[in-house]
Short mmCIF file of C-alpha atoms (C1' of nucleotides) in Angstrom, two decimals:
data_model
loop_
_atom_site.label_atom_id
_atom_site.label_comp_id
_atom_site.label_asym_id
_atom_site.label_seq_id
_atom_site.Cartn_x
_atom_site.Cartn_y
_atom_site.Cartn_z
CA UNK A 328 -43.09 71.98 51.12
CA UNK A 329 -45.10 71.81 48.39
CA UNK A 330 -48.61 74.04 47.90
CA UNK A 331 -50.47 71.83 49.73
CA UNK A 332 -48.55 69.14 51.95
CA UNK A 333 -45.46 69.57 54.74
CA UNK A 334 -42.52 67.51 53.93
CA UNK A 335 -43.80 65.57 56.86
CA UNK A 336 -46.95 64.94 55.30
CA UNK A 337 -44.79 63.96 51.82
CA UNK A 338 -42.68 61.89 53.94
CA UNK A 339 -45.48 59.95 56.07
CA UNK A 340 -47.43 59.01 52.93
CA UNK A 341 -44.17 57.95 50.79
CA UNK A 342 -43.71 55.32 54.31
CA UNK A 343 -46.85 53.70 54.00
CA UNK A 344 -47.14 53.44 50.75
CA UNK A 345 -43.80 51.25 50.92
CA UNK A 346 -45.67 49.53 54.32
CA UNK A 347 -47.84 49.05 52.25
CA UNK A 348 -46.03 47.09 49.50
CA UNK A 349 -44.08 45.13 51.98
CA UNK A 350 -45.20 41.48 52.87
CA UNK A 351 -47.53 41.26 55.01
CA UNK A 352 -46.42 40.51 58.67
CA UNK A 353 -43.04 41.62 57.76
CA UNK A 354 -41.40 44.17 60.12
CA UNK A 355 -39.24 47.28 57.53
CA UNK A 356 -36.44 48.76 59.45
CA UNK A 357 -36.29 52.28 59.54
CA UNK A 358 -33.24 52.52 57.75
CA UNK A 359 -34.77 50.47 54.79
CA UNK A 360 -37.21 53.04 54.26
CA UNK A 361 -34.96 55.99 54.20
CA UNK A 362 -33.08 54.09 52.10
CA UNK A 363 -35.48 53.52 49.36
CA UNK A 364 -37.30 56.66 50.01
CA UNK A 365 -33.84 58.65 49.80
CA UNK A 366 -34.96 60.93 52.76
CA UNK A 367 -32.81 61.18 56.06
CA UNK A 368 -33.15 58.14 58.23
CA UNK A 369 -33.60 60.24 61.04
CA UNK A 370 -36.54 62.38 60.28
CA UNK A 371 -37.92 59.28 58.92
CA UNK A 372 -37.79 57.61 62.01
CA UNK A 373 -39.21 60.50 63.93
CA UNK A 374 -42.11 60.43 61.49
CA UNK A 375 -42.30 56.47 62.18
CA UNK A 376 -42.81 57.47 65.46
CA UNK A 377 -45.72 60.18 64.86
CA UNK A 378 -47.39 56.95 63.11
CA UNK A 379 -46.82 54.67 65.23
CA UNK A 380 -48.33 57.26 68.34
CA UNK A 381 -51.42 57.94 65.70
CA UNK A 382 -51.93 53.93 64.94
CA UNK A 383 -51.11 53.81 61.18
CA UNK A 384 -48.44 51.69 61.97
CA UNK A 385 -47.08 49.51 64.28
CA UNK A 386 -43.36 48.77 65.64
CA UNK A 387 -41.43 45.95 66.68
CA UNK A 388 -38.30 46.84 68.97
CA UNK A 389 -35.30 44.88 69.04
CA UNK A 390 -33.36 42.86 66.53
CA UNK A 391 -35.68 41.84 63.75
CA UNK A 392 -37.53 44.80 64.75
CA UNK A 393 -39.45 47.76 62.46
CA UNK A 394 -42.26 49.23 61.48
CA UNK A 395 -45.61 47.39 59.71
CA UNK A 396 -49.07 48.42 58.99
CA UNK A 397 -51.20 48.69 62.20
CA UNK A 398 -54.46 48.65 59.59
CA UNK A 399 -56.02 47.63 56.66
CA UNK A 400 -54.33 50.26 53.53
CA UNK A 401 -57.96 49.62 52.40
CA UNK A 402 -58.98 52.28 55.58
CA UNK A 403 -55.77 54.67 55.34
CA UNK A 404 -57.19 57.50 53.21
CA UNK A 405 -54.38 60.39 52.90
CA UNK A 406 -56.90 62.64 54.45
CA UNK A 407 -56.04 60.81 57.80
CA UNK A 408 -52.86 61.03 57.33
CA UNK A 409 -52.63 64.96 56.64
CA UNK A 410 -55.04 65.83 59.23
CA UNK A 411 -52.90 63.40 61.51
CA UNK A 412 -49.46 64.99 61.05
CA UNK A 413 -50.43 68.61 60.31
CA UNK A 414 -53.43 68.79 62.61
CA UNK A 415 -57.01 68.86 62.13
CA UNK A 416 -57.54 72.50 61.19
CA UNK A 417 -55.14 72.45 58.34
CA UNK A 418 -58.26 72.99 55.91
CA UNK A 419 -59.94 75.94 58.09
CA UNK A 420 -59.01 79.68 57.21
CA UNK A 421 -59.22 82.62 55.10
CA UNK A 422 -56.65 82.23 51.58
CA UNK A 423 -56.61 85.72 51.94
CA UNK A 424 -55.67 86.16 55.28
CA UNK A 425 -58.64 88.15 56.94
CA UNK A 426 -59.79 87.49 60.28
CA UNK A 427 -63.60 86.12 60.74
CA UNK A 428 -63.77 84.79 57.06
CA UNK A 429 -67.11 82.33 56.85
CA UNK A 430 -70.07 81.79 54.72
CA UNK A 431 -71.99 84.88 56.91
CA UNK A 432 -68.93 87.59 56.65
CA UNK A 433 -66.83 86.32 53.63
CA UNK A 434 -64.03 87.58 51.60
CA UNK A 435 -63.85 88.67 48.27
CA UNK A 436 -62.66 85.17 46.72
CA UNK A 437 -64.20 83.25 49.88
CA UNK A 438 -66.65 80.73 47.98
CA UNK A 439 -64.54 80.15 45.49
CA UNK A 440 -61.88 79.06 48.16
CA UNK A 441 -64.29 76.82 49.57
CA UNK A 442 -64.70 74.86 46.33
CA UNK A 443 -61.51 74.48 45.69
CA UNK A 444 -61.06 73.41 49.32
CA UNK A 445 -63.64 70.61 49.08
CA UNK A 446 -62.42 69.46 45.85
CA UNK A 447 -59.21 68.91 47.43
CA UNK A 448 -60.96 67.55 50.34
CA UNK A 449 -62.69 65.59 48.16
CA UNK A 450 -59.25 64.03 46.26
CA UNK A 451 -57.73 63.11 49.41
CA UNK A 452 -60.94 61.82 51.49
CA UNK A 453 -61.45 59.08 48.08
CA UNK A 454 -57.78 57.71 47.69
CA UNK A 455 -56.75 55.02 49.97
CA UNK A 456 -53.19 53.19 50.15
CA UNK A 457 -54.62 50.08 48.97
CA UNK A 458 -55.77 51.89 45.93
CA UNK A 459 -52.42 54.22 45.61
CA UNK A 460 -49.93 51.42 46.60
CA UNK A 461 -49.00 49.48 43.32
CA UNK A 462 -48.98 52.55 41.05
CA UNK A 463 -46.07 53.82 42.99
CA UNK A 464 -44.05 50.57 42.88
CA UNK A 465 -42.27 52.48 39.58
CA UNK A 466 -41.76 55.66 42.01
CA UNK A 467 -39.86 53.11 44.22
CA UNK A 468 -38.14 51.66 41.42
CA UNK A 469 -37.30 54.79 39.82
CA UNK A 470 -35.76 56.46 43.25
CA UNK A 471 -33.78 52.49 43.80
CA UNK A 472 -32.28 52.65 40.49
CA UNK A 473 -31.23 56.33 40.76
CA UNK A 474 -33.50 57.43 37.70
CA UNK A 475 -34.21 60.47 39.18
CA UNK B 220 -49.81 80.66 56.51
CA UNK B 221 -52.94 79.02 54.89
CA UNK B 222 -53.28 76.19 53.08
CA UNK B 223 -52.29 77.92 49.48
CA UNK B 224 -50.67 81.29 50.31
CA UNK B 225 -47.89 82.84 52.17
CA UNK B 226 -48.52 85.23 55.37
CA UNK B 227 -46.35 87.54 53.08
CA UNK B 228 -48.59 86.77 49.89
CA UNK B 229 -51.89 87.29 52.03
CA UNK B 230 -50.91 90.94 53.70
CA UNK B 231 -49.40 91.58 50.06
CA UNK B 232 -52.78 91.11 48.32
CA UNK B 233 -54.84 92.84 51.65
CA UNK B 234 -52.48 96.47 50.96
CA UNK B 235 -53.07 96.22 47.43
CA UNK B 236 -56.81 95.79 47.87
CA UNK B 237 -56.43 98.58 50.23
CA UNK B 238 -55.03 100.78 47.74
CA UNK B 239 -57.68 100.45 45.13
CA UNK B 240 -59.83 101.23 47.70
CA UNK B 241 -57.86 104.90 48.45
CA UNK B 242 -58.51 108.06 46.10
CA UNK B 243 -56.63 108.26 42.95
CA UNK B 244 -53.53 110.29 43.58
CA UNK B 245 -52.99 110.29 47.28
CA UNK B 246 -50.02 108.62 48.56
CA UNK B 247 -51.04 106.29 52.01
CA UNK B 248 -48.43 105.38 54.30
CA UNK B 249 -47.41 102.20 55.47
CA UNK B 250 -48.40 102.88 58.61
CA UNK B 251 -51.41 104.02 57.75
CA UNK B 252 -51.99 100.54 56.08
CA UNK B 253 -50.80 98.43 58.95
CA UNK B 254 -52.89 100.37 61.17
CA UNK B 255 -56.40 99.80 58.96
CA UNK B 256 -55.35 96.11 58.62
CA UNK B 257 -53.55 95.65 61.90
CA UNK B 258 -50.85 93.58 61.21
CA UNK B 259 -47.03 94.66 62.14
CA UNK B 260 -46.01 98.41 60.49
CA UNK B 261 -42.92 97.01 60.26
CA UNK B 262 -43.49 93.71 58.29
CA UNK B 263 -45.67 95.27 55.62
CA UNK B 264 -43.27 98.11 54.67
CA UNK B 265 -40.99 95.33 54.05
CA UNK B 266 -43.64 93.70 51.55
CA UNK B 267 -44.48 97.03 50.42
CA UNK B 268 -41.12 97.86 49.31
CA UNK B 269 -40.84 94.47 47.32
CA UNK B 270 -43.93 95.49 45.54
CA UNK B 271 -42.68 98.63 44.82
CA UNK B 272 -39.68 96.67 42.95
CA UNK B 273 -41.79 94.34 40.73
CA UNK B 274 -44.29 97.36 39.49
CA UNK B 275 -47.25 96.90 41.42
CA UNK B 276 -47.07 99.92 43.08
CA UNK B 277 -45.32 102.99 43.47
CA UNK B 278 -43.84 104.85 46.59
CA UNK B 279 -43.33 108.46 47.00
CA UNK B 280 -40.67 109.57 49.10
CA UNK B 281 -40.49 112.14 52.30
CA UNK B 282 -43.36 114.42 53.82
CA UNK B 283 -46.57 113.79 52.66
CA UNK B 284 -45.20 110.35 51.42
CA UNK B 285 -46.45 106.81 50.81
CA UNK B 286 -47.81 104.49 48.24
CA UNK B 287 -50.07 104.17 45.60
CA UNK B 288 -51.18 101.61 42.76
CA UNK B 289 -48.50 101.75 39.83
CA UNK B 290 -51.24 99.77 37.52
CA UNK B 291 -54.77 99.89 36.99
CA UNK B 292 -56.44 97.46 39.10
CA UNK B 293 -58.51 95.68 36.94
CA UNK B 294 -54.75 94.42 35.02
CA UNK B 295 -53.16 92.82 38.03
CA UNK B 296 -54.81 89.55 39.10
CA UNK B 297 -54.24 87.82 42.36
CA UNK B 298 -52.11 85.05 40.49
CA UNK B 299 -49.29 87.88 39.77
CA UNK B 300 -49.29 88.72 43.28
CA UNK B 301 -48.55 85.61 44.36
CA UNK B 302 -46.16 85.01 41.76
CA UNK B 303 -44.03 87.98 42.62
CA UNK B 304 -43.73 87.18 46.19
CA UNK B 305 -43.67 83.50 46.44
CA UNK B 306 -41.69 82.44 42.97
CA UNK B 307 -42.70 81.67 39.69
CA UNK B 308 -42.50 77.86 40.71
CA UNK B 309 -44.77 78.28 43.35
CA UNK B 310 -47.17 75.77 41.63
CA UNK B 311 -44.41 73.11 40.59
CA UNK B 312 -43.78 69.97 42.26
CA UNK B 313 -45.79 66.61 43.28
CA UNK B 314 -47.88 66.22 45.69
CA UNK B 315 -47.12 63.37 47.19
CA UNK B 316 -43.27 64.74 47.09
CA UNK B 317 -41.59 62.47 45.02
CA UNK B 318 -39.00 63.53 43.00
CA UNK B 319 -39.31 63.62 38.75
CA UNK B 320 -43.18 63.45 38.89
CA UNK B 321 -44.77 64.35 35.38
CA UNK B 322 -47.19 63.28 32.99
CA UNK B 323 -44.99 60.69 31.62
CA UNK B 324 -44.10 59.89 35.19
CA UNK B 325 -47.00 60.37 37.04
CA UNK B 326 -47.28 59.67 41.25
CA UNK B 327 -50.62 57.97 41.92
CA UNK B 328 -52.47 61.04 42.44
CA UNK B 329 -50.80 63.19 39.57
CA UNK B 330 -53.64 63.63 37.10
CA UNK B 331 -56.16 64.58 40.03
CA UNK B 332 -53.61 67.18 41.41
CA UNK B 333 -52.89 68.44 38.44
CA UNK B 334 -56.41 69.02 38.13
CA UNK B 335 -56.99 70.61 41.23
CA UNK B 336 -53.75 72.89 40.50
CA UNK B 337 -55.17 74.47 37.33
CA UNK B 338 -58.80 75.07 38.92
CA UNK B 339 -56.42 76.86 42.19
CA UNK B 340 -54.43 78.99 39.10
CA UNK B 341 -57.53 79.32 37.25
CA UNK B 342 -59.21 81.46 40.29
CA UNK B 343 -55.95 83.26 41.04
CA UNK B 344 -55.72 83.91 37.40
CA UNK B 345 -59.10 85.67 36.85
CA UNK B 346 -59.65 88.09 39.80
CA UNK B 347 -57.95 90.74 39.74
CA UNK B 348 -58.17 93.97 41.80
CA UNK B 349 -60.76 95.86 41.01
CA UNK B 350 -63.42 92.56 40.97
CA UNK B 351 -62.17 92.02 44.36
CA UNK B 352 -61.70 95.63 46.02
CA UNK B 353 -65.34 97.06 46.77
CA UNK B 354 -66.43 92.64 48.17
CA UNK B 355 -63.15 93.45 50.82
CA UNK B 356 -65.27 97.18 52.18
CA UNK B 357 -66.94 95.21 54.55
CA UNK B 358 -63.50 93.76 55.96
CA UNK B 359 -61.47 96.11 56.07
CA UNK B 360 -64.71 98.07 57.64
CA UNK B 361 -64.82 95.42 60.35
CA UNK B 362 -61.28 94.99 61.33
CA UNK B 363 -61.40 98.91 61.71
CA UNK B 364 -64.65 98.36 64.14
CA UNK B 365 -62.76 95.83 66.23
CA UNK B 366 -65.65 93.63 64.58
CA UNK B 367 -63.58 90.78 64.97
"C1'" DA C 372 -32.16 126.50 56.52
"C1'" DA C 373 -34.15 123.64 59.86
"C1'" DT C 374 -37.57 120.41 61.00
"C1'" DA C 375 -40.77 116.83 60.50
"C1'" DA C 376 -42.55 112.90 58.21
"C1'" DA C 377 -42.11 109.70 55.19
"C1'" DT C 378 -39.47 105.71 52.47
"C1'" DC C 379 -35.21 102.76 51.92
"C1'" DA C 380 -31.81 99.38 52.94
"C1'" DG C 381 -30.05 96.04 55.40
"C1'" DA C 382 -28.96 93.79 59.65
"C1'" DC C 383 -31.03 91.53 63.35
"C1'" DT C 384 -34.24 88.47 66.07
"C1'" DT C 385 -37.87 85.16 66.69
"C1'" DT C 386 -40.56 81.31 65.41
"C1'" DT C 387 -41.55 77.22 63.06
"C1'" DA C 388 -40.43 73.44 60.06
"C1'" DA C 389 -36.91 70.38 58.88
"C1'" DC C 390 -33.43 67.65 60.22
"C1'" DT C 391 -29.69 65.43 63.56
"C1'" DC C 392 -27.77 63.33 67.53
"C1'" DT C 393 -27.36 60.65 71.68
"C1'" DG C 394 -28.34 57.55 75.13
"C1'" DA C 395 -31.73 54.34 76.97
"C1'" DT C 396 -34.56 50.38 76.21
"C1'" DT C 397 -36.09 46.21 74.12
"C1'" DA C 398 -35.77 41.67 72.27
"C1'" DA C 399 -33.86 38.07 69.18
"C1'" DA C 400 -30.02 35.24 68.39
"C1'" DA C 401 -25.50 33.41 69.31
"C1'" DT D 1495 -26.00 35.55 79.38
"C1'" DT D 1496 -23.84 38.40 76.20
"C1'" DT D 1497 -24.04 40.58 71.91
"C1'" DT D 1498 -26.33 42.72 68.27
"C1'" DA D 1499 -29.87 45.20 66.05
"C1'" DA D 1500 -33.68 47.47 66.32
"C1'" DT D 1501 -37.11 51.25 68.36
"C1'" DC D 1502 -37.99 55.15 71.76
"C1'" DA D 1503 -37.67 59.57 73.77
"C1'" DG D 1504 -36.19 63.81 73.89
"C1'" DA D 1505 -32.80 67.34 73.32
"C1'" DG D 1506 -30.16 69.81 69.98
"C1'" DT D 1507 -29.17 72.05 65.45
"C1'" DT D 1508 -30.10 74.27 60.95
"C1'" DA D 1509 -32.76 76.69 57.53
"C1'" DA D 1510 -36.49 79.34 56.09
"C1'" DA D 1511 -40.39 82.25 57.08
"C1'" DA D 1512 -42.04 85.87 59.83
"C1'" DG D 1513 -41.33 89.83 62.15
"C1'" DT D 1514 -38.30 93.89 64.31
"C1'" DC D 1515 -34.98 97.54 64.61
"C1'" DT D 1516 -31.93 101.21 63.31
"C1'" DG D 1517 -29.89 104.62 60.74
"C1'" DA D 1518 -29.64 106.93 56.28
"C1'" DT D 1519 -32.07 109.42 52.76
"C1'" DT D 1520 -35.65 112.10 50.73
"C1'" DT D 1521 -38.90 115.84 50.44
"C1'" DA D 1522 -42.66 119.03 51.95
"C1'" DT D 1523 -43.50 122.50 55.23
"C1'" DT D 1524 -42.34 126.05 58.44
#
DNA sequence: AATAAATCAGACTTTTAACTCTGATTAAAA
DNA sequence: TTTTAATCAGAGTTAAAAGTCTGATTTATT
């Protein structure tokens, strides 16, 4: 897990961004998507599901089958997507741990938690996949080619 | 754990506040500590014991026994706290999870995170204990009250 | 010297996130 | 209509974080 995101989260974005690239219409296996992702088809999948239940994305059974986009990338913002997988009250609490931390009875570092908290708000309320998609096409080529 | 910080990073920095706040000199037990900041006796003399090993405080052994601050306050800063417990690389890594991220490989939100990541170190990195100590009274006053 | 009160060390358990497996269902194509 | 290739649902496993327990050691006090 990184400092902010789950591996879930990480994972979740990474498959819509490569929804995202796909052609439109087009059904992407499961498999596919671990595949270029390089991330266990498995927990993929269960992710897929989590996004398909939230209506990111939407699947296709049966041969042919997969998973597309079930909206415009222009409306995903990663916010969504966080709040989706990790919950809505991901952003609420105290960085330093004390019970009944707010504006009235704050902590010692409390409003300079809260900046930092919108600014990273901020970042992932303002960056859609539309606008994130084709600047990770050399992520995608980096992880096919085994750069990395 | 919150967004940013470890449960064992946030009852780390809470018993080290507590300990500036203690006269000069006097050992305080670990129970003593999870009592005033009621979290489990148990748990915290395991975090106390780790940062009796990396310097930040010191314990006294037997009757009469505990811990006190092995610095002065005003030299260790949040951002070595959390460095001790969680790992220097705490603040490595992408984002968006993809593997090899950098400046001369940056994922589509690098620049902005990496933004965000030095404000986040730049707070950690210039409060240290004593700035913070007398703000946390109130708390620890409250949790003692039942306040909360 | 015995007792009481503390840390110390390390094993253990629980909980949560991360990941895996299996069998059922669905639907296209042969 | 049978086969094949996909998702779906949910249980199971593993790993890491969080929390607990126990017994040994240390040291001040009686």
């Amino acid at each position: 897990m990184s400092l902010l995101l789950s591996k879930k989260s990480e994972y979740a974005i990474q498959s819509l961004l490569y929804l995202t690239l796909t052609k439109k219409g087009l059904a992407v296996t499961a498999a596919d998507i671990a595949d270029h992702l390089q991330i266990p088809k498995e927990f993929v999948s269960k992710i897929l599901q989590e996004l398909t239940n939230s209506g990111f994305i939407e699947s296709r059974k049966g041969k042919g089958g997969g998973f597309l986009l079930g909206k415009n990338p222009k409306e995903i913002y990663l916010i969504d997507v966080v709040k989706a997988i990790q919950g809505n009250d991901v952003f609420e609490g105290c960085v330093l741990g004390f019970p009944g931390c707010s504006d009235e009875y704050p902590c010692a570092v409390h409003s300079s938690w809260i900046k930092l908290l919108n600014d990273t708000k901020k970042m992932l309320g303002s960056r859609n996949l539309h606008q994130l998609a084709h600047k990770t096409v050399v992520k995608f080529d980096a992880i096919r080619n085994k750069l990395i």
